[in-house]
Short mmCIF file of C-alpha atoms in Angstrom, two decimals:
data_model
loop_
_atom_site.label_atom_id
_atom_site.label_comp_id
_atom_site.label_asym_id
_atom_site.label_seq_id
_atom_site.Cartn_x
_atom_site.Cartn_y
_atom_site.Cartn_z
CA SER D 27 -0.25 -0.09 -0.01
CA ARG D 28 2.73 2.25 0.66
CA ARG D 29 4.22 1.82 -2.69
CA CYS D 30 1.40 2.34 -4.45
CA GLY D 31 0.75 5.58 -2.32
CA LEU D 32 4.40 6.75 -3.28
CA ALA D 33 3.58 6.08 -7.27
CA ALA D 34 0.20 7.89 -6.89
CA GLY D 35 1.80 11.02 -5.30
CA ARG D 36 4.73 11.16 -7.27
CA SER D 37 5.13 13.93 -10.02
CA TYR D 38 5.96 13.36 -13.98
CA SER D 39 7.48 15.99 -16.30
CA GLY D 40 7.42 18.43 -14.31
CA GLY D 41 3.85 18.32 -13.13
CA GLY D 42 4.51 19.83 -9.83
CA ALA D 43 5.69 23.16 -11.67
CA TYR D 44 2.58 23.84 -13.57
CA PRO D 45 -0.09 22.08 -11.70
CA SER D 46 -3.27 24.00 -13.57
CA VAL D 47 -1.88 23.82 -17.39
CA SER D 48 -4.36 22.26 -19.53
CA LEU D 49 -3.24 19.90 -22.39
CA THR D 50 -6.59 20.56 -24.40
CA CYS D 51 -6.52 24.70 -23.96
CA PRO D 52 -4.07 27.19 -26.00
CA LEU D 53 -1.40 28.44 -23.58
CA PRO D 54 -2.03 32.05 -22.45
CA GLY D 55 0.10 34.70 -23.96
CA VAL D 56 1.05 32.34 -27.34
CA PRO D 57 0.44 34.46 -30.67
CA LYS D 58 -2.00 32.47 -32.69
CA ALA D 59 -0.16 29.95 -35.09
CA VAL D 60 -0.39 30.93 -39.09
CA PHE D 61 -0.58 27.47 -41.12
CA ALA D 62 0.29 27.41 -44.69
CA ALA D 63 -2.95 27.23 -47.32
CA ALA D 64 -3.31 26.63 -50.62
CA GLU D 65 -4.67 29.80 -52.46
CA GLY D 66 -8.21 28.42 -53.88
CA ARG D 67 -9.32 24.82 -54.97
CA GLU D 68 -7.38 25.09 -58.22
CA ARG D 69 -3.82 24.94 -56.30
CA PHE D 70 -4.42 21.37 -55.57
CA GLU D 71 -6.97 20.09 -58.44
CA THR D 72 -5.46 17.57 -60.73
CA ARG D 73 -5.34 19.46 -64.11
CA VAL D 74 -5.80 17.28 -67.45
CA THR D 75 -5.14 18.42 -71.20
CA VAL D 76 -5.93 16.18 -73.96
CA LEU D 77 -3.42 16.67 -77.07
CA GLU D 78 -4.48 16.40 -80.56
CA ASN D 79 -3.29 13.04 -80.80
CA GLY D 80 -5.11 11.60 -78.11
CA LEU D 81 -2.28 11.68 -75.50
CA ARG D 82 -3.61 13.30 -71.92
CA VAL D 83 -1.30 15.24 -69.93
CA ALA D 84 -2.35 15.45 -66.37
CA SER D 85 -0.36 17.25 -63.62
CA GLN D 86 -0.51 17.84 -59.54
CA ASN D 87 0.99 20.78 -57.96
CA LYS D 88 3.12 20.14 -54.99
CA PHE D 89 5.79 21.86 -53.38
CA GLY D 90 9.51 21.31 -53.37
CA GLN D 91 12.28 21.38 -55.59
CA PHE D 92 11.85 17.75 -57.10
CA CYS D 93 9.20 16.37 -59.43
CA THR D 94 8.03 13.07 -60.70
CA VAL D 95 7.11 12.64 -64.21
CA GLY D 96 6.30 9.44 -65.98
CA LEU D 97 4.55 7.87 -68.83
CA LEU D 98 2.03 5.26 -68.16
CA ILE D 99 0.47 3.07 -70.99
CA ASN D 100 -2.73 0.93 -70.77
CA SER D 101 -0.81 -2.04 -71.63
CA GLY D 102 0.24 -5.25 -69.42
CA SER D 103 -0.19 -8.94 -69.36
CA ARG D 104 -3.80 -9.04 -69.54
CA HIS D 105 -3.46 -7.93 -73.11
CA GLU D 106 -1.15 -10.55 -74.24
CA ALA D 107 -3.89 -12.93 -75.41
CA LYS D 108 -2.86 -12.88 -78.92
CA TYR D 109 0.65 -12.65 -78.48
CA LEU D 110 3.24 -14.59 -76.75
CA SER D 111 2.98 -14.54 -72.55
CA GLY D 112 5.79 -12.60 -71.59
CA ILE D 113 6.07 -9.67 -73.64
CA SER D 114 5.18 -6.93 -70.60
CA HIS D 115 7.86 -8.74 -68.58
CA PHE D 116 10.45 -8.07 -71.36
CA LEU D 117 9.62 -4.58 -71.82
CA GLU D 118 9.65 -4.12 -68.26
CA LYS D 119 13.46 -5.25 -67.94
CA LEU D 120 14.08 -3.56 -71.48
CA ALA D 121 13.18 0.04 -70.20
CA PHE D 122 15.79 2.77 -70.20
CA SER D 123 18.02 0.78 -72.44
CA SER D 124 19.90 2.28 -75.47
CA THR D 125 17.32 4.42 -77.71
CA ALA D 126 17.91 6.70 -80.88
CA GLN D 127 19.61 9.70 -78.64
CA PHE D 128 21.26 7.65 -76.04
CA GLY D 129 23.63 5.02 -76.73
CA SER D 130 23.59 3.10 -73.74
CA LYS D 131 21.51 2.80 -70.16
CA ASP D 132 24.94 4.38 -68.68
CA GLU D 133 24.36 7.57 -70.72
CA ILE D 134 20.57 7.82 -69.37
CA LEU D 135 21.56 7.20 -65.97
CA LEU D 136 24.56 9.99 -66.27
CA THR D 137 21.99 12.21 -68.30
CA LEU D 138 19.59 12.07 -65.03
CA GLU D 139 22.44 12.50 -62.71
CA LYS D 140 23.17 15.84 -63.75
CA HIS D 141 19.82 16.72 -62.33
CA GLY D 142 19.79 14.28 -59.71
CA GLY D 143 17.26 12.08 -61.03
CA ILE D 144 16.66 8.35 -60.60
CA CYS D 145 14.58 6.13 -63.51
CA ASP D 146 12.31 3.04 -62.91
CA CYS D 147 9.68 1.02 -64.90
CA GLN D 148 7.13 -1.14 -63.30
CA ALA D 149 4.78 -3.60 -65.59
CA SER D 150 1.74 -4.75 -64.15
CA ARG D 151 -1.29 -6.66 -65.36
CA ASP D 152 -3.14 -3.75 -66.85
CA THR D 153 -0.38 -0.83 -66.76
CA ILE D 154 3.26 -0.13 -67.84
CA MET D 155 4.89 2.89 -66.28
CA TYR D 156 7.92 4.62 -67.08
CA ALA D 157 8.90 7.22 -64.24
CA VAL D 158 11.70 9.59 -63.38
CA SER D 159 12.30 11.68 -60.23
CA ALA D 160 14.36 14.49 -60.67
CA ASP D 161 15.07 18.29 -60.06
CA ALA D 162 12.02 20.23 -61.48
CA LYS D 163 14.71 22.36 -63.24
CA GLY D 164 15.33 19.69 -65.59
CA LEU D 165 12.10 18.81 -66.91
CA ASP D 166 12.63 19.34 -70.73
CA THR D 167 15.51 16.76 -70.14
CA VAL D 168 13.13 14.29 -68.40
CA VAL D 169 10.25 14.38 -71.24
CA ASN D 170 12.67 14.04 -73.74
CA LEU D 171 14.07 11.23 -72.19
CA LEU D 172 11.03 9.52 -71.28
CA ALA D 173 9.60 10.10 -75.25
CA ASP D 174 12.79 8.25 -76.32
CA VAL D 175 12.82 5.53 -74.08
CA ALA D 176 9.12 4.57 -74.82
CA LEU D 177 9.01 5.66 -78.44
CA GLN D 178 12.64 5.04 -79.94
CA PRO D 179 14.12 2.19 -78.01
CA ARG D 180 17.01 0.41 -80.12
CA LEU D 181 16.06 -3.18 -78.59
CA SER D 182 19.49 -4.72 -79.85
CA ASP D 183 20.30 -8.34 -79.80
CA GLU D 184 22.55 -7.77 -77.04
CA GLU D 185 20.33 -5.93 -74.73
CA ILE D 186 17.38 -8.95 -75.59
CA GLU D 187 20.00 -11.54 -75.12
CA MET D 188 20.72 -9.90 -71.51
CA THR D 189 16.98 -9.63 -70.78
CA ARG D 190 16.47 -13.25 -71.31
CA THR D 191 18.98 -14.17 -68.87
CA ALA D 192 17.87 -11.78 -66.29
CA ILE D 193 14.37 -12.99 -66.43
CA ARG D 194 15.29 -16.67 -66.20
CA PHE D 195 17.32 -15.68 -62.90
CA GLU D 196 14.51 -14.12 -61.82
CA LEU D 197 12.09 -17.09 -62.44
CA GLU D 198 14.47 -19.36 -60.61
CA ASP D 199 14.40 -16.43 -57.84
CA LEU D 200 10.75 -16.51 -57.60
CA ASN D 201 10.44 -20.55 -56.84
CA MET D 202 13.47 -20.63 -53.92
CA ARG D 203 11.96 -17.48 -52.13
CA PRO D 204 10.97 -18.02 -48.87
CA ASP D 205 8.29 -15.89 -48.92
CA PRO D 206 5.56 -17.06 -51.82
CA GLU D 207 3.18 -14.66 -51.89
CA PRO D 208 4.20 -13.39 -55.66
CA LEU D 209 3.77 -16.86 -56.49
CA LEU D 210 0.87 -17.33 -54.83
CA THR D 211 -0.51 -14.14 -56.44
CA GLU D 212 -0.17 -15.26 -60.08
CA MET D 213 -1.78 -18.69 -58.98
CA ILE D 214 -5.09 -17.37 -57.54
CA HIS D 215 -5.51 -14.94 -60.70
CA ALA D 216 -5.07 -17.97 -62.68
CA ALA D 217 -7.48 -19.94 -60.79
CA ALA D 218 -9.72 -16.94 -60.64
CA TYR D 219 -9.89 -15.97 -64.21
CA ARG D 220 -8.58 -19.09 -66.22
CA ASP D 221 -6.83 -18.59 -69.32
CA ASN D 222 -8.18 -14.60 -69.71
CA THR D 223 -6.99 -11.03 -69.13
CA VAL D 224 -5.79 -10.69 -65.56
CA GLY D 225 -5.57 -14.47 -65.47
CA LEU D 226 -2.89 -14.66 -67.64
CA ASN D 227 0.88 -14.86 -66.37
CA ARG D 228 2.68 -11.39 -65.32
CA PHE D 229 5.86 -13.46 -65.38
CA CYS D 230 7.45 -14.64 -68.59
CA PRO D 231 7.35 -18.39 -69.10
CA VAL D 232 10.47 -20.09 -69.27
CA GLU D 233 9.72 -21.74 -72.29
CA ASN D 234 8.97 -18.37 -74.29
CA THR D 235 12.22 -16.30 -72.95
CA ASP D 236 13.59 -17.77 -76.36
CA LYS D 237 10.95 -16.97 -78.28
CA ILE D 238 10.65 -13.11 -77.80
CA ASP D 239 12.70 -11.21 -80.10
CA ARG D 240 12.99 -7.87 -81.22
CA GLU D 241 9.99 -8.47 -84.44
CA VAL D 242 7.44 -9.71 -81.61
CA LEU D 243 8.04 -7.11 -79.52
CA HIS D 244 7.78 -4.41 -82.10
CA SER D 245 4.43 -6.14 -83.30
CA TYR D 246 2.99 -5.72 -79.75
CA LEU D 247 4.37 -2.04 -79.35
CA ARG D 248 2.71 -0.98 -82.58
CA ASN D 249 -0.68 -2.03 -81.24
CA TYR D 250 -0.48 -0.89 -77.59
CA TYR D 251 2.09 1.94 -77.44
CA THR D 252 -0.34 4.41 -79.27
CA PRO D 253 -0.98 8.26 -77.84
CA ASP D 254 -4.41 7.32 -77.17
CA ARG D 255 -3.53 4.52 -74.48
CA MET D 256 -1.07 6.95 -72.86
CA VAL D 257 -0.89 9.45 -69.79
CA LEU D 258 1.85 11.88 -69.20
CA ALA D 259 1.52 12.44 -65.16
CA GLY D 260 3.60 15.05 -63.13
CA VAL D 261 3.93 15.95 -59.72
CA GLY D 262 5.72 18.98 -58.92
CA ILE D 263 5.58 21.02 -61.91
CA GLU D 264 3.60 23.73 -63.57
CA HIS D 265 0.70 22.34 -65.89
CA GLU D 266 1.28 24.55 -68.54
CA GLN D 267 5.51 23.80 -68.68
CA LEU D 268 4.39 19.75 -68.67
CA VAL D 269 2.00 20.47 -71.60
CA GLU D 270 4.55 22.49 -73.43
CA CYS D 271 7.27 19.39 -73.25
CA ALA D 272 4.55 17.11 -74.19
CA LYS D 273 3.90 19.03 -77.64
CA LYS D 274 7.50 19.36 -78.00
CA TYR D 275 8.52 15.63 -77.70
CA LEU D 276 5.44 13.62 -77.79
CA LEU D 277 3.11 15.08 -80.81
CA GLY D 278 3.72 14.17 -84.12
CA VAL D 279 6.35 11.85 -83.38
CA GLU D 280 7.01 8.66 -85.45
CA PRO D 281 7.67 5.75 -83.10
CA VAL D 282 10.77 3.37 -84.29
CA TRP D 283 8.15 0.40 -85.16
CA GLY D 284 6.47 2.85 -87.39
CA SER D 285 2.92 4.10 -87.22
CA GLY D 286 0.81 1.27 -89.24
CA GLN D 287 -2.78 0.55 -88.43
CA THR D 288 -3.20 -1.17 -85.09
CA LYS D 289 -5.32 -4.29 -85.76
CA ASP D 290 -4.46 -6.93 -82.92
CA VAL D 291 -5.59 -4.89 -79.74
CA ASP D 292 -7.50 -7.06 -77.18
CA ARG D 293 -10.33 -5.51 -75.70
CA SER D 294 -11.77 -8.38 -74.08
CA VAL D 295 -13.55 -7.89 -70.48
CA ALA D 296 -12.34 -10.17 -67.57
CA GLN D 297 -14.45 -13.40 -67.31
CA TYR D 298 -14.46 -14.58 -63.58
CA THR D 299 -14.48 -18.47 -63.78
CA GLY D 300 -13.18 -19.63 -60.09
CA GLY D 301 -11.40 -22.63 -59.69
CA ILE D 302 -8.41 -24.14 -58.12
CA VAL D 303 -4.35 -24.36 -59.13
CA LYS D 304 -2.33 -26.41 -56.90
CA VAL D 305 1.71 -26.84 -57.02
CA GLU D 306 3.31 -29.56 -55.13
CA LYS D 307 6.10 -28.37 -53.89
CA ASP D 308 8.93 -29.54 -50.78
CA MET D 309 9.10 -26.42 -49.07
CA SER D 310 11.27 -27.73 -46.12
CA ASP D 311 14.49 -26.62 -47.68
CA VAL D 312 13.33 -23.00 -48.80
CA SER D 313 15.16 -21.30 -45.82
CA LEU D 314 18.34 -22.82 -44.36
CA GLY D 315 20.20 -21.26 -41.86
CA PRO D 316 20.29 -20.81 -38.00
CA THR D 317 16.98 -20.20 -37.79
CA PRO D 318 15.44 -21.78 -40.67
CA ILE D 319 11.43 -21.00 -41.55
CA PRO D 320 9.63 -24.34 -40.91
CA GLU D 321 8.16 -26.12 -43.78
CA LEU D 322 4.87 -24.88 -44.27
CA THR D 323 2.03 -25.24 -46.84
CA HIS D 324 -0.03 -21.94 -48.09
CA ILE D 325 -3.54 -21.38 -49.18
CA MET D 326 -4.95 -18.51 -50.75
CA ILE D 327 -8.76 -18.53 -51.53
CA GLY D 328 -10.54 -15.60 -53.01
CA LEU D 329 -13.89 -14.39 -54.34
CA GLU D 330 -15.01 -11.86 -57.18
CA SER D 331 -15.25 -8.49 -55.52
CA CYS D 332 -15.67 -5.12 -57.93
CA SER D 333 -13.93 -3.11 -60.19
CA PHE D 334 -12.48 0.00 -58.99
CA LEU D 335 -14.99 1.74 -61.31
CA GLU D 336 -18.08 0.90 -59.45
CA GLU D 337 -19.62 2.07 -56.19
CA ASP D 338 -18.84 -0.88 -54.32
CA PHE D 339 -15.23 -0.64 -54.40
CA ILE D 340 -15.08 1.55 -51.24
CA PRO D 341 -17.19 -0.70 -49.09
CA PHE D 342 -14.85 -3.43 -50.50
CA ALA D 343 -11.89 -1.73 -49.50
CA VAL D 344 -13.13 -0.83 -45.78
CA LEU D 345 -13.88 -4.68 -45.51
CA ASN D 346 -10.47 -5.48 -46.60
CA MET D 347 -8.88 -3.12 -43.93
CA MET D 348 -11.45 -4.54 -41.28
CA MET D 349 -10.06 -8.48 -42.35
CA GLY D 350 -6.47 -7.11 -42.07
CA GLY D 351 -4.09 -9.50 -40.70
CA GLY D 352 -0.32 -10.42 -40.94
CA GLY D 353 2.37 -12.67 -39.99
CA SER D 354 2.22 -14.32 -36.50
CA PHE D 355 5.67 -12.67 -35.97
CA SER D 356 4.49 -9.11 -36.73
CA ALA D 357 5.38 -6.21 -34.10
CA GLY D 358 2.13 -5.26 -33.60
CA GLY D 359 1.51 -1.58 -32.51
CA PRO D 360 -0.71 1.43 -33.85
CA GLY D 361 -1.62 1.31 -37.03
CA LYS D 362 -0.48 -2.49 -37.37
CA GLY D 363 -3.60 -4.24 -37.65
CA MET D 364 -3.90 -5.94 -34.34
CA PHE D 365 -7.85 -5.44 -33.92
CA THR D 366 -8.19 -6.58 -37.19
CA ARG D 367 -10.41 -9.84 -37.54
CA LEU D 368 -7.71 -11.99 -38.85
CA TYR D 369 -5.66 -11.23 -36.41
CA LEU D 370 -8.14 -11.33 -33.65
CA ASN D 371 -10.63 -14.44 -34.80
CA VAL D 372 -7.54 -16.59 -36.49
CA LEU D 373 -3.80 -15.84 -35.49
CA ASN D 374 -4.58 -15.03 -31.66
CA ARG D 375 -6.72 -18.09 -31.25
CA HIS D 376 -4.92 -20.75 -33.58
CA HIS D 377 -0.95 -20.71 -32.41
CA TRP D 378 -0.36 -22.96 -35.19
CA MET D 379 -1.04 -20.36 -37.88
CA TYR D 380 1.87 -18.70 -39.38
CA ASN D 381 0.20 -16.01 -41.31
CA ALA D 382 -3.38 -15.00 -42.24
CA THR D 383 -3.66 -11.88 -44.68
CA SER D 384 -6.47 -10.13 -46.40
CA TYR D 385 -5.58 -8.85 -50.14
CA HIS D 386 -7.73 -6.85 -52.31
CA HIS D 387 -7.06 -6.67 -56.08
CA SER D 388 -9.03 -4.41 -58.39
CA TYR D 389 -9.13 -3.59 -62.09
CA GLU D 390 -11.40 -1.46 -64.36
CA ASP D 391 -13.59 -4.44 -65.03
CA THR D 392 -13.44 -6.84 -62.01
CA GLY D 393 -11.95 -7.55 -58.75
CA LEU D 394 -10.43 -10.22 -56.36
CA LEU D 395 -10.56 -10.51 -52.40
CA CYS D 396 -8.62 -13.10 -51.19
CA ILE D 397 -7.17 -14.11 -47.97
CA HIS D 398 -3.55 -16.06 -47.70
CA ALA D 399 -2.84 -18.28 -44.73
CA SER D 400 0.08 -20.73 -43.84
CA ALA D 401 0.44 -23.29 -41.56
CA ASP D 402 2.20 -26.83 -40.96
CA PRO D 403 1.07 -29.23 -43.50
CA LYS D 404 -0.74 -31.63 -41.00
CA GLN D 405 -3.20 -28.48 -40.18
CA VAL D 406 -4.33 -27.80 -43.81
CA ARG D 407 -7.76 -29.18 -43.15
CA GLU D 408 -8.52 -27.05 -40.20
CA MET D 409 -6.64 -23.92 -42.04
CA VAL D 410 -9.09 -24.17 -44.67
CA GLU D 411 -12.15 -24.48 -42.43
CA ILE D 412 -11.08 -21.28 -40.42
CA ILE D 413 -10.39 -19.20 -43.49
CA THR D 414 -13.85 -20.05 -44.89
CA ARG D 415 -15.42 -19.52 -41.95
CA GLU D 416 -14.33 -16.13 -42.13
CA PHE D 417 -15.63 -15.55 -45.36
CA ILE D 418 -18.84 -16.71 -43.83
CA LEU D 419 -18.43 -14.15 -41.03
CA MET D 420 -18.00 -11.38 -43.17
CA ALA D 421 -21.55 -11.72 -44.11
CA GLY D 422 -22.77 -11.20 -40.28
CA ALA D 423 -23.12 -8.41 -37.92
CA VAL D 424 -20.55 -5.60 -38.24
CA GLY D 425 -19.99 -3.80 -34.79
CA GLU D 426 -20.05 0.33 -35.26
CA VAL D 427 -16.63 0.20 -33.26
CA GLU D 428 -15.06 -2.22 -35.39
CA LEU D 429 -16.31 -0.56 -38.28
CA GLU D 430 -15.38 2.94 -37.45
CA ARG D 431 -11.81 1.69 -36.90
CA ALA D 432 -11.52 0.11 -40.44
CA LYS D 433 -12.60 3.30 -41.89
CA THR D 434 -10.37 5.26 -39.92
CA GLN D 435 -7.50 3.01 -40.60
CA LEU D 436 -8.29 3.14 -44.27
CA LYS D 437 -8.41 7.01 -44.55
CA SER D 438 -5.23 7.13 -42.29
CA MET D 439 -3.57 4.81 -44.70
CA LEU D 440 -4.52 6.53 -48.02
CA MET D 441 -3.31 9.85 -46.68
CA MET D 442 0.01 8.85 -45.27
CA ASN D 443 0.80 7.04 -48.32
CA LEU D 444 -0.35 10.19 -50.50
CA GLU D 445 2.47 11.96 -48.41
CA SER D 446 5.05 10.39 -51.03
CA ARG D 447 5.42 12.14 -54.58
CA PRO D 448 6.18 9.02 -56.36
CA VAL D 449 2.80 7.43 -54.72
CA ILE D 450 0.74 10.99 -55.97
CA PHE D 451 2.45 10.57 -59.06
CA GLU D 452 1.17 6.92 -59.89
CA ASP D 453 -2.08 7.74 -58.34
CA VAL D 454 -2.75 10.44 -60.59
CA GLY D 455 -1.59 8.46 -63.57
CA ARG D 456 -3.62 5.39 -63.12
CA GLN D 457 -6.81 7.48 -62.15
CA VAL D 458 -6.49 9.73 -65.46
CA LEU D 459 -5.67 6.49 -67.57
CA ALA D 460 -8.93 4.67 -66.20
CA THR D 461 -11.23 7.64 -66.08
CA ASN D 462 -9.66 11.03 -67.38
CA THR D 463 -10.21 12.49 -64.24
CA ARG D 464 -8.79 12.32 -60.73
CA LYS D 465 -10.71 11.67 -57.38
CA LEU D 466 -8.76 13.82 -55.00
CA PRO D 467 -7.93 12.60 -51.58
CA HIS D 468 -10.58 14.64 -49.29
CA GLU D 469 -13.41 13.00 -51.63
CA LEU D 470 -12.22 9.56 -51.09
CA CYS D 471 -12.13 10.07 -47.72
CA ALA D 472 -15.91 11.58 -47.55
CA LEU D 473 -16.68 8.18 -49.57
CA ILE D 474 -15.28 6.25 -46.82
CA SER D 475 -16.91 7.92 -43.88
CA GLN D 476 -20.19 7.31 -45.80
CA VAL D 477 -19.67 3.43 -45.70
CA LYS D 478 -22.20 1.49 -43.55
CA SER D 479 -22.69 -1.99 -42.19
CA THR D 480 -25.62 -2.36 -44.46
CA ASP D 481 -23.11 -1.77 -47.25
CA ILE D 482 -20.66 -4.17 -46.08
CA LYS D 483 -23.13 -6.83 -45.53
CA ARG D 484 -24.41 -6.10 -49.30
CA VAL D 485 -21.33 -6.50 -50.76
CA VAL D 486 -20.11 -9.61 -48.95
CA THR D 487 -23.41 -11.05 -49.71
CA LYS D 488 -23.38 -10.78 -53.08
CA MET D 489 -19.41 -12.07 -53.38
CA LEU D 490 -20.38 -15.18 -51.74
CA HIS D 491 -22.77 -16.12 -54.48
CA LYS D 492 -19.47 -16.54 -56.82
CA LYS D 493 -17.46 -19.95 -57.05
CA PRO D 494 -14.23 -19.54 -54.97
CA ALA D 495 -11.02 -19.39 -56.29
CA VAL D 496 -8.45 -21.39 -54.58
CA ALA D 497 -4.42 -21.56 -54.68
CA ALA D 498 -2.28 -24.01 -52.93
CA LEU D 499 1.47 -24.73 -52.74
CA GLY D 500 3.50 -26.83 -50.52
CA ASP D 501 2.78 -30.43 -48.97
CA LEU D 502 -1.26 -30.86 -50.28
CA THR D 503 -1.31 -34.62 -49.19
CA ASP D 504 -4.42 -33.15 -46.56
CA LEU D 505 -5.74 -30.39 -48.87
CA PRO D 506 -9.65 -30.51 -49.10
CA THR D 507 -10.93 -31.24 -52.79
CA TYR D 508 -11.92 -28.05 -54.31
CA GLU D 509 -15.95 -29.15 -54.26
CA HIS D 510 -15.55 -29.48 -50.48
CA ILE D 511 -14.17 -26.02 -50.03
CA GLN D 512 -16.88 -24.53 -52.15
CA ALA D 513 -19.75 -26.71 -50.11
CA ALA D 514 -17.71 -25.09 -46.69
CA LEU D 515 -18.18 -21.45 -48.37
CA SER D 516 -21.80 -22.13 -49.31
CA SER D 517 -22.58 -23.69 -45.70
CA LYS D 518 -23.68 -21.48 -43.06
CA ASP D 519 -20.90 -21.93 -40.87
CA GLY D 520 -17.96 -22.57 -43.22
CA ARG D 521 -17.56 -25.70 -41.80
CA LEU D 522 -16.14 -28.53 -44.27
CA PRO D 523 -18.75 -31.36 -45.09
CA ARG D 524 -18.99 -33.87 -42.46
CA MET D 525 -18.25 -36.95 -44.45
CA TYR D 526 -14.91 -35.42 -45.44
CA ARG D 527 -14.17 -34.78 -41.80
CA LEU D 528 -15.28 -38.53 -41.06
CA PHE D 529 -13.37 -39.87 -44.36
CA ARG D 530 -10.39 -37.93 -45.17
#
């Protein structure tokens, strides 16, 4: 009792000197703070100009010495149905190599270095993005470089051969990596959209590496690298200045592959099929060393959600945040999602689960909400049952506190990500590429705030009527059949059929 009394009477942080100072009221005698403010709405709006050839120029104001500028092209692995699979992967690796103006990659990097610049290219299922971050004073040089890299690449035999080697190494590394998430993402898309659009492989298959040459690449580029499928986006520069540079370097330019009529453009709409993709793999020697990762079996179960152009996209984003999850060794702490459902209902209750994470992939015509889980191969049946039960429980009651926490966390994550200039650039480019306009952060936050528990229940009910997509990797001896997983998802409690439990 004496110790409690001493502790209770102890003063902290100079509390004895200022006993009556409130932490919520302004300090007396301190002048009122003056905050920086944008002069009118036009100072933070995204401006878009369409050039005569159909190319869109989009810019976003942001204070600072540096800018991020890039070309986003409506092209990716989903458009390779009429071509050899893996072209986008090749183009990503060949980016910023020699061009009509620049003799080598080193020459490009030295040119950027004069303006403190760095460059990058990323190819996804639906977009290829060439981006440069540099001093805003070097904008003319940067746009000239981007136009040359995208429209005038040399694609020499030596560069293509080096790319083949790099891709083979990457594919080998992908299969040996302890984290199987990239591999599972490919598998779940292949299962959900069998042999169409976003279900096509993002990585070049090994058997295609020798088949892709300059002629194949030019054939693809002729159809997809056209001005009407491009957006030149910039963050941290004046709009008029960016438009002038675009007119100078991207208007009336003859690409190296010629400007023939496009004829093989794939305009297919994604067809969700559902299904299962299984890869039996010995995971026992994936991570050797003094503290090896134990042998695990990885399961990903997904259901079709919606396109990012639909109104239901926001409720699905809130649902994904509500499910949350992560690895069992996650450090936790504020913003780590320790109160999400997959932590509370799965990882905290089942010590043998190593991972339970929710993902939401969304495209202009479809979407996929999935849960990735991993555990010891002997626990696969129980793991599948637990994950399917979580899908069923999504359609149940949603607590007000739980919903508000998920909405606040989503808004917080959105605003925090948009502190980064390259993230703003990608957001501007992708939105303008898909919709010709951009929803500003405060508009998205208002939409998030409007989501109600009834909206969550509605989108989940619609989602649960679809066939599941399943990806399984590792020792699959105890994996339930696809029919059993489908039956469990359509049951009221998410349990596997009793016959399977008795006679598996």
